[in-house]
């Protein structure tokens, strides 16, 4: 029987980095590398092709300054590293397609500088900037980091519109800057379609991953860090067969889930329905914010058109910001009444809620559909999106709109999905409209960005990021792709003093939960023939999960069967073709809609090996592949 299935083992990225770092350090220690003759390792941690590591020794303990020369003097990126005799220095902010020059010298002794040349070739995905309007005086040494929402991966852009960081692996969702200067973002490991990830990576701009925090029921959209350092991660309530309606508290040191909060415990599914609502995705939590002043969580529920604030201890509702139209009577005590003489609009299918230092509430109001009543829904041509700030009084339950930006730009700023706002200071905000899409005729698309690209090869995607500073637009960036969120920070973090690399193997904490199995069998004839070649079976195996990819026609009945000596595991593979109401990250969508991707964790795989078989309609095929238990 001719084999028609392929098997690949994929090593964890942390393990790949460990091996690369150990080889780099061995080469360093075996050589005689000095400031004038350093060891230079380009893309040392494999995922940021606009980075390097420079290694050398000095006879005396010395602090070292590094300056990555920009195309203009204002674009220089520099950092001084702590005193030492062995220097392992992360170099970030290189340009693609450029002979990069990096000056290295003892602190306060530029006369002894040595210049290293690091040539970088073409880097895919670094040519997406349409335009930028700002000044180097305003941006200083900050970059704008754009988080993926489509096939284009994460990039960071300087004041001149040049890309100075690029991630080569699909890390998605928002990025946070931790108190130690590291970054926190999703892993690149998909655990279930369309975008639920194994957890979060703590990493640095040079690309080194220090920790993977695994989340048992899949991580999505957002996380936040509590005052004690533990992490709140958004996840799914698999026991209820629903998604994006649960969060967990992850221990910062062990990765253990210390607590779970299910939203059905305080909000009835279907109590309110946005235009994108579904029974499975009834809440669609796309943001979480912890407020230390009230010990509360604010949750953005896209599919209930609401920001819901709950007490962190009791999990009881404190208040809800939402258009009252259509809410059941039992929730009216939590809703606000608009006041004030200025303009007021409710938010619809919002993202990225936050609480300002004085207790106001901000969000990105996508204003998708623009009403609770389906008879009043707006067309894309009538639509707008905006950043908005509300002042609330929880005693009188009154709400006032005190600021907005974006409505005046109409549909050119309209994003039906994704996006964020950032509060810097009073009247100083970022507003990121990351989900703009136009059809081939230049009209605002009725489809979310990933689907617009699938439906129309001439569709155009765009992200527009604006910073508003005391009535002045100080920044505007336009990019040719959709990006989930935008965050501004320096590549060499000024938080926590963790400028230097922390050497040693990264950690993988927590565990992946068990993938749901089917509790029935499909009658099928076991055939002694290979899987049809057109099915194109590909299995990618990892230490804690595997991914099964194959091509099927719409409507075929398909089941993946793992047969062991002691038990059999069955996983249904859907071949139905359809659109989710909310595709906030199309990064993992196949470009051919016949392609399926099924991820199975190895939780509970402790009873030996499993033969991989495949039922297609009424036939059961042996793929010839085996999963090790």
XYZ file of C-alpha atoms in Angstrom, residues 42-43 46-51 92-96 120 122-128 145-146 148 151-157 163-171 203 205-207 483 491:
46
model
C 22.326 37.456 13.222
C 18.735 36.560 14.244
C 15.276 32.660 15.119
C 12.096 34.739 15.095
C 13.157 38.382 14.605
C 15.164 38.837 11.386
C 15.738 42.485 12.300
C 17.868 41.580 15.304
C 17.361 45.379 17.887
C 16.031 47.849 15.353
C 17.901 46.701 12.253
C 16.524 47.669 8.846
C 15.558 45.160 6.143
C 20.090 42.257 6.314
C 14.826 41.211 2.079
C 12.385 40.408 4.887
C 8.863 39.450 3.884
C 6.093 41.603 5.321
C 8.151 44.755 5.909
C 6.805 46.688 2.902
C 3.259 47.368 4.128
C 4.045 47.720 17.369
C 1.212 46.265 15.267
C -1.550 40.580 13.550
C -1.686 36.814 7.197
C 0.688 39.752 7.747
C 2.634 39.096 10.953
C 3.687 41.486 13.732
C 5.818 44.486 12.805
C 7.049 47.602 14.603
C 7.421 50.930 12.792
C 9.968 48.685 9.968
C 12.473 48.000 12.776
C 11.077 44.721 14.162
C 9.396 41.785 12.472
C 8.247 38.519 14.029
C 8.524 35.513 11.729
C 6.104 33.334 13.697
C 2.340 33.904 14.057
C 2.161 35.355 17.553
C 9.767 37.305 25.450
C 12.341 42.303 21.477
C 15.410 40.378 20.284
C 13.130 37.335 20.085
C -3.826 44.717 12.519
C 12.541 48.502 21.570
